[in-house]
């Protein structure tokens, strides 16, 4: 007998029929003898609808009232799902976050979970009941309702799985797993059987909206095995877990991530001396702008060229700051470019294999794609290229590492 926390997102509970479908799935797992805790989101579109209502009343609704409002979406689904479960003969009980003591800090609309008292849930499970918990919400020490940030139901599910020491946290969603890359870009992209937390975090930045990043971090920290599954079609999904003992057996490259959200800032001809990097980057971080790729290189005339990337939406703000610093430093020029994209190959197997970079670069060279920047970490190699070549690059690299489905 295993204990599973199953999470169903907004689309999976988007209609009465879907809620009944979820109930049938939960019942099947329960019948196999497992203990089941279900975490649900609000019905799809509901949270946005509530946000719209608030906006219609106030330009700046207070965060506390926002939380009281937004938490209602999930309260609807826990009750409906419990009714659907009871309707097919299961004993089920619904609880809001506060009722099962999901205690958070007081940072309304982006609260963090501090503790969970699992006693009530355990008692229900031991009595043979299915427990249905509202995702995305908790209460602070003063009893105020809080919410965890958009997409926060994933985090609720992982936190409950950690508190209950569940065998698995199963995230049911509208895709059947995590893919080697975006199937909309590469037709032959393949569902992965398993992937490590580390890899998933690198892949998640690719805008794979499969899982909230925070939930993956949380699961990694508490070593909660996470499984992503389709909420209607049966299948094993993708297991996200700690690294396998034997890294040698891991595929060298697991997947290809990419994003178009970055822009590049190039400062040419900066004096080559200690303190330059911090004098450029400190004001940027003080402005709360996140820097991603950073490359510094000495030019032939002894000055230094300094390049970095920021989120595209921060480019205008960044440029204003950099122009000022460049003037102070007597730099030759500042050039910005927002028509770039970043492509990364990700894989823990890379640690024990050489040659990944050269395979990647060769694939790009064959397509005549120029690499503007390169950065590496232990399990990732990223390149920045011209945006218009992004899809071509992803396809070329995906096939160079033979990540796709074997041809029939
Ligand atoms: N209902 C919330 C949202 O739409 C939380 C979630 O779905 O995970 O963001
Ligand atoms: Mg969601």
mmCIF file of C-alpha atoms and ligand atoms in Angstrom:
data_model
loop_
_atom_site.group_PDB
_atom_site.id
_atom_site.type_symbol
_atom_site.label_atom_id
_atom_site.label_comp_id
_atom_site.label_asym_id
_atom_site.label_seq_id
_atom_site.Cartn_x
_atom_site.Cartn_y
_atom_site.Cartn_z
ATOM 1 C CA UNK A 1 0.000 0.000 0.000
ATOM 2 C CA UNK A 2 1.361 3.360 -1.013
ATOM 3 C CA UNK A 3 0.459 6.909 -0.133
ATOM 4 C CA UNK A 4 0.066 9.175 -3.134
ATOM 5 C CA UNK A 5 -0.613 12.865 -3.304
ATOM 6 C CA UNK A 6 -2.363 13.520 -6.603
ATOM 7 C CA UNK A 7 -2.687 17.037 -7.946
ATOM 8 C CA UNK A 8 -5.174 17.994 -10.648
ATOM 9 C CA UNK A 9 -4.815 21.363 -12.338
ATOM 10 C CA UNK A 10 -7.448 23.772 -13.592
ATOM 11 C CA UNK A 11 -8.122 22.137 -16.956
ATOM 12 C CA UNK A 12 -8.415 18.717 -15.327
ATOM 13 C CA UNK A 13 -11.230 20.008 -13.117
ATOM 14 C CA UNK A 14 -12.566 22.477 -15.677
ATOM 15 C CA UNK A 15 -16.096 21.074 -15.907
ATOM 16 C CA UNK A 16 -18.499 18.830 -14.030
ATOM 17 C CA UNK A 17 -17.659 15.976 -16.408
ATOM 18 C CA UNK A 18 -13.946 16.427 -15.834
ATOM 19 C CA UNK A 19 -14.412 16.504 -12.077
ATOM 20 C CA UNK A 20 -16.306 13.230 -12.371
ATOM 21 C CA UNK A 21 -13.449 11.887 -14.469
ATOM 22 C CA UNK A 22 -10.968 12.852 -11.774
ATOM 23 C CA UNK A 23 -13.162 11.156 -9.175
ATOM 24 C CA UNK A 24 -13.082 7.949 -11.238
ATOM 25 C CA UNK A 25 -9.284 8.078 -11.432
ATOM 26 C CA UNK A 26 -8.946 8.685 -7.713
ATOM 27 C CA UNK A 27 -11.369 5.855 -7.020
ATOM 28 C CA UNK A 28 -9.338 3.477 -9.169
ATOM 29 C CA UNK A 29 -6.140 4.231 -7.253
ATOM 30 C CA UNK A 30 -7.980 3.937 -3.964
ATOM 31 C CA UNK A 31 -9.409 0.589 -4.996
ATOM 32 C CA UNK A 32 -5.899 -0.690 -5.640
ATOM 33 C CA UNK A 33 -5.371 -0.185 -1.933
ATOM 34 C CA UNK A 34 -3.482 3.106 -1.962
ATOM 35 C CA UNK A 35 -4.065 6.017 0.349
ATOM 36 C CA UNK A 36 -4.872 9.116 -1.665
ATOM 37 C CA UNK A 37 -4.669 12.805 -0.879
ATOM 38 C CA UNK A 38 -5.929 14.959 -3.731
ATOM 39 C CA UNK A 39 -4.921 18.577 -4.253
ATOM 40 C CA UNK A 40 -6.919 20.605 -6.741
ATOM 41 C CA UNK A 41 -6.676 23.943 -8.496
ATOM 42 C CA UNK A 42 -9.587 26.205 -9.253
ATOM 43 C CA UNK A 43 -11.608 25.330 -12.368
ATOM 44 C CA UNK A 44 -9.765 26.623 -15.422
ATOM 45 C CA UNK A 45 -10.238 30.345 -15.980
ATOM 46 C CA UNK A 46 -11.716 30.868 -12.542
ATOM 47 C CA UNK A 47 -8.700 32.512 -10.901
ATOM 48 C CA UNK A 48 -8.381 34.913 -13.831
ATOM 49 C CA UNK A 49 -12.080 35.676 -13.627
ATOM 50 C CA UNK A 50 -11.702 36.573 -9.953
ATOM 51 C CA UNK A 51 -8.694 38.769 -10.711
ATOM 52 C CA UNK A 52 -10.838 40.550 -13.305
ATOM 53 C CA UNK A 53 -13.577 41.215 -10.775
ATOM 54 C CA UNK A 54 -11.070 42.703 -8.364
ATOM 55 C CA UNK A 55 -9.598 44.893 -11.090
ATOM 56 C CA UNK A 56 -13.037 46.174 -11.959
ATOM 57 C CA UNK A 57 -13.499 47.423 -8.411
ATOM 58 C CA UNK A 58 -10.100 48.707 -7.477
ATOM 59 C CA UNK A 59 -6.895 49.719 -9.197
ATOM 60 C CA UNK A 60 -4.904 48.365 -6.314
ATOM 61 C CA UNK A 61 -6.852 45.862 -4.296
ATOM 62 C CA UNK A 62 -5.105 45.082 -1.028
ATOM 63 C CA UNK A 63 -3.184 41.803 -1.135
ATOM 64 C CA UNK A 64 -5.020 40.523 1.899
ATOM 65 C CA UNK A 65 -8.409 40.849 0.205
ATOM 66 C CA UNK A 66 -6.974 39.446 -3.030
ATOM 67 C CA UNK A 67 -6.101 36.290 -1.125
ATOM 68 C CA UNK A 68 -9.540 36.027 0.440
ATOM 69 C CA UNK A 69 -10.980 36.353 -3.061
ATOM 70 C CA UNK A 70 -8.633 34.084 -5.028
ATOM 71 C CA UNK A 71 -8.720 31.277 -2.488
ATOM 72 C CA UNK A 72 -12.422 30.792 -3.196
ATOM 73 C CA UNK A 73 -11.723 29.194 -6.572
ATOM 74 C CA UNK A 74 -10.094 26.176 -5.009
ATOM 75 C CA UNK A 75 -12.761 25.927 -2.325
ATOM 76 C CA UNK A 76 -15.334 25.296 -5.029
ATOM 77 C CA UNK A 77 -13.385 22.423 -6.561
ATOM 78 C CA UNK A 78 -12.603 20.621 -3.306
ATOM 79 C CA UNK A 79 -16.286 20.500 -2.443
ATOM 80 C CA UNK A 80 -17.381 19.403 -5.918
ATOM 81 C CA UNK A 81 -14.730 16.710 -6.155
ATOM 82 C CA UNK A 82 -15.576 15.367 -2.713
ATOM 83 C CA UNK A 83 -19.235 15.191 -3.730
ATOM 84 C CA UNK A 84 -18.278 13.387 -6.922
ATOM 85 C CA UNK A 85 -16.228 10.893 -4.900
ATOM 86 C CA UNK A 86 -19.063 10.340 -2.441
ATOM 87 C CA UNK A 87 -21.416 9.878 -5.348
ATOM 88 C CA UNK A 88 -19.428 6.833 -6.492
ATOM 89 C CA UNK A 89 -19.291 5.346 -3.049
ATOM 90 C CA UNK A 90 -16.045 6.660 -1.558
ATOM 91 C CA UNK A 91 -15.697 8.371 1.739
ATOM 92 C CA UNK A 92 -14.135 11.722 1.027
ATOM 93 C CA UNK A 93 -13.534 14.911 2.947
ATOM 94 C CA UNK A 94 -12.567 18.305 1.650
ATOM 95 C CA UNK A 95 -10.385 20.792 3.487
ATOM 96 C CA UNK A 96 -9.235 24.331 2.837
ATOM 97 C CA UNK A 97 -5.546 25.056 3.378
ATOM 98 C CA UNK A 98 -6.278 26.633 6.739
ATOM 99 C CA UNK A 99 -8.279 23.637 7.912
ATOM 100 C CA UNK A 100 -5.319 21.321 7.510
ATOM 101 C CA UNK A 101 -3.014 23.903 9.048
ATOM 102 C CA UNK A 102 -0.932 24.801 6.013
ATOM 103 C CA UNK A 103 0.766 27.656 7.789
ATOM 104 C CA UNK A 104 2.559 30.269 5.702
ATOM 105 C CA UNK A 105 4.314 33.549 6.254
ATOM 106 C CA UNK A 106 2.234 36.702 5.835
ATOM 107 C CA UNK A 107 3.455 37.647 2.352
ATOM 108 C CA UNK A 108 0.003 37.872 0.788
ATOM 109 C CA UNK A 109 -0.297 36.685 -2.842
ATOM 110 C CA UNK A 110 3.154 35.079 -2.682
ATOM 111 C CA UNK A 111 3.266 33.396 0.674
ATOM 112 C CA UNK A 112 5.690 30.622 1.570
ATOM 113 C CA UNK A 113 4.688 27.513 3.426
ATOM 114 C CA UNK A 114 6.270 27.254 6.870
ATOM 115 C CA UNK A 115 4.636 24.206 8.358
ATOM 116 C CA UNK A 116 1.908 21.649 7.889
ATOM 117 C CA UNK A 117 0.176 19.720 10.627
ATOM 118 C CA UNK A 118 -0.617 16.384 9.020
ATOM 119 C CA UNK A 119 -2.535 14.830 11.906
ATOM 120 C CA UNK A 120 -6.022 15.444 10.596
ATOM 121 C CA UNK A 121 -5.144 14.111 7.164
ATOM 122 C CA UNK A 122 -3.516 11.015 8.627
ATOM 123 C CA UNK A 123 -6.541 10.276 10.756
ATOM 124 C CA UNK A 124 -8.791 10.476 7.698
ATOM 125 C CA UNK A 125 -6.503 8.293 5.618
ATOM 126 C CA UNK A 126 -6.330 5.724 8.378
ATOM 127 C CA UNK A 127 -10.108 5.704 8.466
ATOM 128 C CA UNK A 128 -10.122 4.841 4.762
ATOM 129 C CA UNK A 129 -11.109 8.258 3.497
ATOM 130 C CA UNK A 130 -9.862 10.153 0.492
ATOM 131 C CA UNK A 131 -8.696 13.593 1.552
ATOM 132 C CA UNK A 132 -9.220 16.500 -0.835
ATOM 133 C CA UNK A 133 -7.208 19.654 -0.108
ATOM 134 C CA UNK A 134 -7.462 23.079 -1.734
ATOM 135 C CA UNK A 135 -4.254 23.980 -3.497
ATOM 136 C CA UNK A 136 -2.604 27.392 -3.618
ATOM 137 C CA UNK A 137 -3.693 28.550 -0.156
ATOM 138 C CA UNK A 138 -2.776 28.593 3.490
ATOM 139 C CA UNK A 139 -3.144 30.730 6.590
ATOM 140 C CA UNK A 140 -0.605 32.867 8.393
ATOM 141 C CA UNK A 141 0.042 32.773 12.139
ATOM 142 C CA UNK A 142 -2.765 35.304 12.681
ATOM 143 C CA UNK A 143 -5.255 33.186 10.758
ATOM 144 C CA UNK A 144 -5.350 35.381 7.649
ATOM 145 C CA UNK A 145 -5.936 33.528 4.395
ATOM 146 C CA UNK A 146 -2.867 33.584 2.163
ATOM 147 C CA UNK A 147 -2.113 32.339 -1.357
ATOM 148 C CA UNK A 148 1.142 30.982 -2.704
ATOM 149 C CA UNK A 149 1.467 32.751 -6.058
ATOM 150 C CA UNK A 150 -0.030 31.774 -9.413
ATOM 151 C CA UNK A 151 0.363 28.108 -10.190
ATOM 152 C CA UNK A 152 0.841 27.489 -6.471
ATOM 153 C CA UNK A 153 -1.216 24.317 -6.265
ATOM 154 C CA UNK A 154 1.804 22.353 -7.420
ATOM 155 C CA UNK A 155 3.667 23.632 -4.389
ATOM 156 C CA UNK A 156 0.806 22.659 -2.085
ATOM 157 C CA UNK A 157 0.897 19.137 -3.481
ATOM 158 C CA UNK A 158 4.645 18.788 -3.044
ATOM 159 C CA UNK A 159 4.551 20.259 0.462
ATOM 160 C CA UNK A 160 1.823 17.847 1.504
ATOM 161 C CA UNK A 161 3.721 14.939 -0.042
ATOM 162 C CA UNK A 162 6.823 15.969 1.903
ATOM 163 C CA UNK A 163 4.918 16.360 5.168
ATOM 164 C CA UNK A 164 3.157 13.012 4.745
ATOM 165 C CA UNK A 165 6.293 11.289 3.403
ATOM 166 C CA UNK A 166 4.222 10.182 0.432
ATOM 167 C CA UNK A 167 5.605 7.598 -1.956
ATOM 168 C CA UNK A 168 4.979 9.890 -4.884
ATOM 169 C CA UNK A 169 3.550 13.282 -5.696
ATOM 170 C CA UNK A 170 1.631 12.829 -8.935
ATOM 171 C CA UNK A 171 0.912 15.947 -10.953
ATOM 172 C CA UNK A 172 -1.967 15.289 -13.370
ATOM 173 C CA UNK A 173 -2.073 17.818 -16.147
ATOM 174 C CA UNK A 174 -2.859 18.301 -19.840
ATOM 175 C CA UNK A 175 0.402 16.835 -21.130
ATOM 176 C CA UNK A 176 1.512 13.235 -20.707
ATOM 177 C CA UNK A 177 4.960 14.040 -19.353
ATOM 178 C CA UNK A 178 8.107 16.069 -19.815
ATOM 179 C CA UNK A 179 9.514 16.035 -23.333
ATOM 180 C CA UNK A 180 13.056 16.109 -24.670
ATOM 181 C CA UNK A 181 12.143 19.489 -26.097
ATOM 182 C CA UNK A 182 9.029 21.434 -27.054
ATOM 183 C CA UNK A 183 7.030 19.112 -29.363
ATOM 184 C CA UNK A 184 5.664 22.178 -31.145
ATOM 185 C CA UNK A 185 9.183 22.885 -32.359
ATOM 186 C CA UNK A 186 10.458 19.367 -32.889
ATOM 187 C CA UNK A 187 7.888 16.900 -34.120
ATOM 188 C CA UNK A 188 9.904 13.898 -32.985
ATOM 189 C CA UNK A 189 10.337 15.132 -29.421
ATOM 190 C CA UNK A 190 9.989 12.235 -27.029
ATOM 191 C CA UNK A 191 8.469 11.840 -23.576
ATOM 192 C CA UNK A 192 11.188 11.122 -21.027
ATOM 193 C CA UNK A 193 10.746 8.184 -18.666
ATOM 194 C CA UNK A 194 12.643 9.990 -15.959
ATOM 195 C CA UNK A 195 14.636 13.094 -15.319
ATOM 196 C CA UNK A 196 16.432 14.426 -12.257
ATOM 197 C CA UNK A 197 15.320 17.442 -10.242
ATOM 198 C CA UNK A 198 18.410 19.309 -11.379
ATOM 199 C CA UNK A 199 17.675 18.643 -15.032
ATOM 200 C CA UNK A 200 14.028 19.545 -14.620
ATOM 201 C CA UNK A 201 14.987 22.890 -13.119
ATOM 202 C CA UNK A 202 17.156 23.603 -16.145
ATOM 203 C CA UNK A 203 14.432 22.412 -18.508
ATOM 204 C CA UNK A 204 11.719 24.337 -16.698
ATOM 205 C CA UNK A 205 13.311 27.648 -17.518
ATOM 206 C CA UNK A 206 12.510 26.783 -21.105
ATOM 207 C CA UNK A 207 9.034 27.857 -20.325
ATOM 208 C CA UNK A 208 7.895 24.279 -20.119
ATOM 209 C CA UNK A 209 4.786 25.206 -18.240
ATOM 210 C CA UNK A 210 4.395 21.694 -17.006
ATOM 211 C CA UNK A 211 5.379 22.397 -13.438
ATOM 212 C CA UNK A 212 5.824 25.423 -11.253
ATOM 213 C CA UNK A 213 9.598 25.851 -10.780
ATOM 214 C CA UNK A 214 9.182 26.470 -7.102
ATOM 215 C CA UNK A 215 7.440 23.141 -6.704
ATOM 216 C CA UNK A 216 10.342 21.336 -8.377
ATOM 217 C CA UNK A 217 12.839 23.085 -6.098
ATOM 218 C CA UNK A 218 10.760 22.125 -3.105
ATOM 219 C CA UNK A 219 10.482 18.503 -4.251
ATOM 220 C CA UNK A 220 14.247 18.352 -4.815
ATOM 221 C CA UNK A 221 14.961 19.748 -1.382
ATOM 222 C CA UNK A 222 12.800 17.156 0.336
ATOM 223 C CA UNK A 223 13.504 14.380 -2.170
ATOM 224 C CA UNK A 224 9.821 13.904 -2.970
ATOM 225 C CA UNK A 225 9.523 11.837 -6.166
ATOM 226 C CA UNK A 226 7.368 13.802 -8.594
ATOM 227 C CA UNK A 227 5.495 12.282 -11.488
ATOM 228 C CA UNK A 228 3.892 14.255 -14.309
ATOM 229 C CA UNK A 229 0.967 12.433 -15.922
ATOM 230 C CA UNK A 230 -1.879 13.128 -18.296
ATOM 231 C CA UNK A 231 -5.139 13.624 -16.455
ATOM 232 C CA UNK A 232 -7.194 11.702 -19.019
ATOM 233 C CA UNK A 233 -5.000 9.433 -21.104
ATOM 234 C CA UNK A 234 -3.431 6.565 -19.193
ATOM 235 C CA UNK A 235 0.363 6.238 -19.232
ATOM 236 C CA UNK A 236 3.420 6.250 -16.972
ATOM 237 C CA UNK A 237 4.211 9.957 -17.443
ATOM 238 C CA UNK A 238 7.640 11.256 -16.461
ATOM 239 C CA UNK A 239 9.236 10.603 -13.077
ATOM 240 C CA UNK A 240 11.301 13.451 -11.641
ATOM 241 C CA UNK A 241 13.556 12.214 -8.884
ATOM 242 C CA UNK A 242 17.027 12.278 -7.401
ATOM 243 C CA UNK A 243 19.907 11.242 -9.563
ATOM 244 C CA UNK A 244 20.369 7.611 -10.339
ATOM 245 C CA UNK A 245 23.310 6.040 -8.557
ATOM 246 C CA UNK A 246 25.068 5.288 -11.753
ATOM 247 C CA UNK A 247 25.465 8.446 -13.739
ATOM 248 C CA UNK A 248 27.437 6.581 -16.344
ATOM 249 C CA UNK A 249 24.212 4.966 -17.450
ATOM 250 C CA UNK A 250 22.272 8.189 -17.671
ATOM 251 C CA UNK A 251 21.762 9.477 -21.202
ATOM 252 C CA UNK A 252 24.488 11.995 -21.914
ATOM 253 C CA UNK A 253 21.980 14.621 -22.969
ATOM 254 C CA UNK A 254 18.442 14.462 -21.639
ATOM 255 C CA UNK A 255 16.806 17.407 -23.326
ATOM 256 C CA UNK A 256 17.062 20.682 -25.171
ATOM 257 C CA UNK A 257 15.795 23.817 -23.488
ATOM 258 C CA UNK A 258 15.425 27.208 -25.097
ATOM 259 C CA UNK A 259 14.068 30.643 -24.495
ATOM 260 C CA UNK A 260 13.460 33.857 -26.373
ATOM 261 C CA UNK A 261 13.026 36.053 -23.339
ATOM 262 C CA UNK A 262 16.513 37.457 -23.206
ATOM 263 C CA UNK A 263 18.313 40.431 -24.631
ATOM 264 C CA UNK A 264 22.019 41.068 -24.931
ATOM 265 C CA UNK A 265 24.042 44.030 -23.755
ATOM 266 C CA UNK A 266 27.543 44.460 -25.199
ATOM 267 C CA UNK A 267 29.955 47.021 -23.769
ATOM 268 C CA UNK A 268 33.024 47.440 -25.909
ATOM 269 C CA UNK A 269 36.344 48.828 -24.832
ATOM 270 C CA UNK A 270 36.150 48.907 -21.071
ATOM 271 C CA UNK A 271 39.455 49.404 -19.243
ATOM 272 C CA UNK A 272 40.906 46.055 -18.209
ATOM 273 C CA UNK A 273 41.363 46.408 -14.465
ATOM 274 C CA UNK A 274 40.141 44.999 -11.158
ATOM 275 C CA UNK A 275 36.624 46.006 -10.155
ATOM 276 C CA UNK A 276 35.239 46.427 -13.646
ATOM 277 C CA UNK A 277 32.753 43.556 -13.484
ATOM 278 C CA UNK A 278 31.303 44.709 -10.220
ATOM 279 C CA UNK A 279 31.120 48.343 -11.270
ATOM 280 C CA UNK A 280 29.005 47.267 -14.248
ATOM 281 C CA UNK A 281 26.890 44.589 -12.618
ATOM 282 C CA UNK A 282 26.329 45.966 -9.116
ATOM 283 C CA UNK A 283 24.061 48.841 -10.211
ATOM 284 C CA UNK A 284 22.099 46.398 -12.331
ATOM 285 C CA UNK A 285 21.462 44.016 -9.484
ATOM 286 C CA UNK A 286 20.637 46.975 -7.246
ATOM 287 C CA UNK A 287 17.922 47.823 -9.748
ATOM 288 C CA UNK A 288 16.621 44.300 -9.169
ATOM 289 C CA UNK A 289 17.444 43.186 -12.687
ATOM 290 C CA UNK A 290 18.513 39.601 -13.079
ATOM 291 C CA UNK A 291 21.544 38.916 -15.215
ATOM 292 C CA UNK A 292 21.907 35.561 -16.917
ATOM 293 C CA UNK A 293 24.847 34.873 -19.243
ATOM 294 C CA UNK A 294 27.996 36.914 -18.538
ATOM 295 C CA UNK A 295 31.049 36.925 -20.778
ATOM 296 C CA UNK A 296 34.156 39.041 -20.386
ATOM 297 C CA UNK A 297 37.113 38.895 -22.685
ATOM 298 C CA UNK A 298 40.263 40.915 -23.188
ATOM 299 C CA UNK A 299 40.452 42.564 -26.598
ATOM 300 C CA UNK A 300 43.675 42.803 -28.598
ATOM 301 C CA UNK A 301 44.238 46.416 -27.566
ATOM 302 C CA UNK A 302 44.275 45.435 -23.887
ATOM 303 C CA UNK A 303 40.820 46.771 -23.146
ATOM 304 C CA UNK A 304 37.983 44.470 -22.198
ATOM 305 C CA UNK A 305 34.712 43.612 -23.887
ATOM 306 C CA UNK A 306 31.885 42.869 -21.516
ATOM 307 C CA UNK A 307 28.685 41.129 -22.575
ATOM 308 C CA UNK A 308 25.709 39.929 -20.588
ATOM 309 C CA UNK A 309 22.073 39.055 -21.042
ATOM 310 C CA UNK A 310 18.998 40.184 -19.137
ATOM 311 C CA UNK A 311 15.320 39.509 -19.464
ATOM 312 C CA UNK A 312 13.962 41.278 -22.540
ATOM 313 C CA UNK A 313 11.457 43.203 -20.486
ATOM 314 C CA UNK A 314 14.335 44.693 -18.475
ATOM 315 C CA UNK A 315 16.345 45.831 -21.492
ATOM 316 C CA UNK A 316 15.279 49.492 -21.571
ATOM 317 C CA UNK A 317 15.944 49.909 -17.873
ATOM 318 C CA UNK A 318 19.277 48.097 -18.191
ATOM 319 C CA UNK A 319 20.400 50.178 -21.152
ATOM 320 C CA UNK A 320 19.808 53.408 -19.226
ATOM 321 C CA UNK A 321 21.947 52.172 -16.340
ATOM 322 C CA UNK A 322 24.694 50.807 -18.581
ATOM 323 C CA UNK A 323 24.901 53.966 -20.693
ATOM 324 C CA UNK A 324 25.703 55.909 -17.581
ATOM 325 C CA UNK A 325 28.318 53.438 -16.335
ATOM 326 C CA UNK A 326 29.900 53.214 -19.774
ATOM 327 C CA UNK A 327 30.296 56.978 -19.847
ATOM 328 C CA UNK A 328 31.921 56.946 -16.416
ATOM 329 C CA UNK A 329 34.282 54.154 -17.492
ATOM 330 C CA UNK A 330 35.075 55.754 -20.798
ATOM 331 C CA UNK A 331 33.946 52.675 -22.675
ATOM 332 C CA UNK A 332 33.988 52.752 -26.484
ATOM 333 C CA UNK A 333 30.346 51.866 -27.048
ATOM 334 C CA UNK A 334 27.239 50.066 -25.793
ATOM 335 C CA UNK A 335 25.271 47.884 -28.164
ATOM 336 C CA UNK A 336 22.056 46.091 -27.272
ATOM 337 C CA UNK A 337 20.274 43.343 -29.155
ATOM 338 C CA UNK A 338 16.910 41.837 -28.326
ATOM 339 C CA UNK A 339 16.697 39.535 -31.332
ATOM 340 C CA UNK A 340 18.550 36.736 -29.611
ATOM 341 C CA UNK A 341 17.619 33.343 -28.252
ATOM 342 C CA UNK A 342 19.284 30.941 -25.889
ATOM 343 C CA UNK A 343 19.480 27.208 -26.540
ATOM 344 C CA UNK A 344 20.740 24.771 -23.927
ATOM 345 C CA UNK A 345 21.510 21.086 -23.876
ATOM 346 C CA UNK A 346 20.827 19.591 -20.459
ATOM 347 C CA UNK A 347 21.892 16.295 -18.958
ATOM 348 C CA UNK A 348 23.454 14.939 -15.777
ATOM 349 C CA UNK A 349 25.215 12.360 -17.930
ATOM 350 C CA UNK A 350 27.340 15.195 -19.271
ATOM 351 C CA UNK A 351 29.414 15.162 -16.098
ATOM 352 C CA UNK A 352 30.996 11.904 -17.043
ATOM 353 C CA UNK A 353 31.186 12.355 -20.802
ATOM 354 C CA UNK A 354 33.367 14.559 -22.912
ATOM 355 C CA UNK A 355 32.432 15.769 -26.369
ATOM 356 C CA UNK A 356 28.951 17.128 -25.710
ATOM 357 C CA UNK A 357 29.986 20.672 -26.561
ATOM 358 C CA UNK A 358 31.629 19.680 -29.804
ATOM 359 C CA UNK A 359 28.586 17.681 -30.949
ATOM 360 C CA UNK A 360 26.405 20.674 -30.208
ATOM 361 C CA UNK A 361 28.674 23.179 -31.938
ATOM 362 C CA UNK A 362 29.114 20.932 -34.956
ATOM 363 C CA UNK A 363 25.347 20.669 -35.369
ATOM 364 C CA UNK A 364 25.070 24.456 -35.342
ATOM 365 C CA UNK A 365 27.980 24.889 -37.735
ATOM 366 C CA UNK A 366 26.396 22.492 -40.195
ATOM 367 C CA UNK A 367 23.348 24.748 -40.333
ATOM 368 C CA UNK A 368 25.532 27.819 -40.617
ATOM 369 C CA UNK A 369 24.269 29.234 -37.348
ATOM 370 C CA UNK A 370 26.613 31.647 -35.673
ATOM 371 C CA UNK A 371 27.190 31.287 -31.932
ATOM 372 C CA UNK A 372 27.368 34.633 -30.166
ATOM 373 C CA UNK A 373 27.941 33.519 -26.575
ATOM 374 C CA UNK A 374 28.640 30.236 -24.840
ATOM 375 C CA UNK A 375 28.272 29.339 -21.189
ATOM 376 C CA UNK A 376 28.483 26.010 -19.445
ATOM 377 C CA UNK A 377 27.673 24.455 -16.123
ATOM 378 C CA UNK A 378 28.192 20.890 -14.952
ATOM 379 C CA UNK A 379 24.975 19.686 -16.523
ATOM 380 C CA UNK A 380 24.256 22.305 -19.166
ATOM 381 C CA UNK A 381 25.767 24.010 -22.185
ATOM 382 C CA UNK A 382 24.032 27.126 -23.446
ATOM 383 C CA UNK A 383 24.576 29.187 -26.545
ATOM 384 C CA UNK A 384 23.118 32.516 -27.516
ATOM 385 C CA UNK A 385 22.239 32.808 -31.211
ATOM 386 C CA UNK A 386 20.203 35.009 -33.497
ATOM 387 C CA UNK A 387 16.541 34.540 -32.687
ATOM 388 C CA UNK A 388 15.441 33.733 -36.209
ATOM 389 C CA UNK A 389 17.547 30.568 -36.198
ATOM 390 C CA UNK A 390 16.145 29.271 -32.940
ATOM 391 C CA UNK A 391 13.860 26.563 -34.268
ATOM 392 C CA UNK A 392 16.399 25.361 -36.785
ATOM 393 C CA UNK A 393 19.022 25.183 -34.044
ATOM 394 C CA UNK A 394 16.798 23.239 -31.674
ATOM 395 C CA UNK A 395 15.916 20.724 -34.394
ATOM 396 C CA UNK A 396 19.529 20.305 -35.451
ATOM 397 C CA UNK A 397 20.773 19.755 -31.915
ATOM 398 C CA UNK A 398 17.874 17.470 -31.027
ATOM 399 C CA UNK A 399 18.705 15.219 -33.923
ATOM 400 C CA UNK A 400 22.496 15.430 -33.404
ATOM 401 C CA UNK A 401 22.001 13.860 -29.980
ATOM 402 C CA UNK A 402 19.443 11.418 -31.374
ATOM 403 C CA UNK A 403 16.880 12.418 -28.805
ATOM 404 C CA UNK A 404 13.813 11.771 -30.903
ATOM 405 C CA UNK A 405 11.621 8.766 -31.353
ATOM 406 C CA UNK A 406 13.288 5.931 -33.165
ATOM 407 C CA UNK A 407 11.793 5.859 -36.679
ATOM 408 C CA UNK A 408 9.158 3.147 -37.043
HETATM 409 N N1 LIG B 1 -5.655 28.634 -9.219
HETATM 410 C C1 LIG B 1 -4.324 29.167 -9.074
HETATM 411 C C2 LIG B 1 -3.869 29.777 -10.389
HETATM 412 O O1 LIG B 1 -4.593 29.788 -11.367
HETATM 413 C C3 LIG B 1 -3.363 28.156 -8.567
HETATM 414 C C4 LIG B 1 -3.096 26.993 -9.489
HETATM 415 O O2 LIG B 1 -3.835 26.732 -10.423
HETATM 416 O O3 LIG B 1 -2.128 26.274 -9.241
HETATM 417 O O4 LIG B 1 -2.778 30.285 -10.462
HETATM 418 MG MG1 LIG B 2 -1.551 25.285 -12.738
#
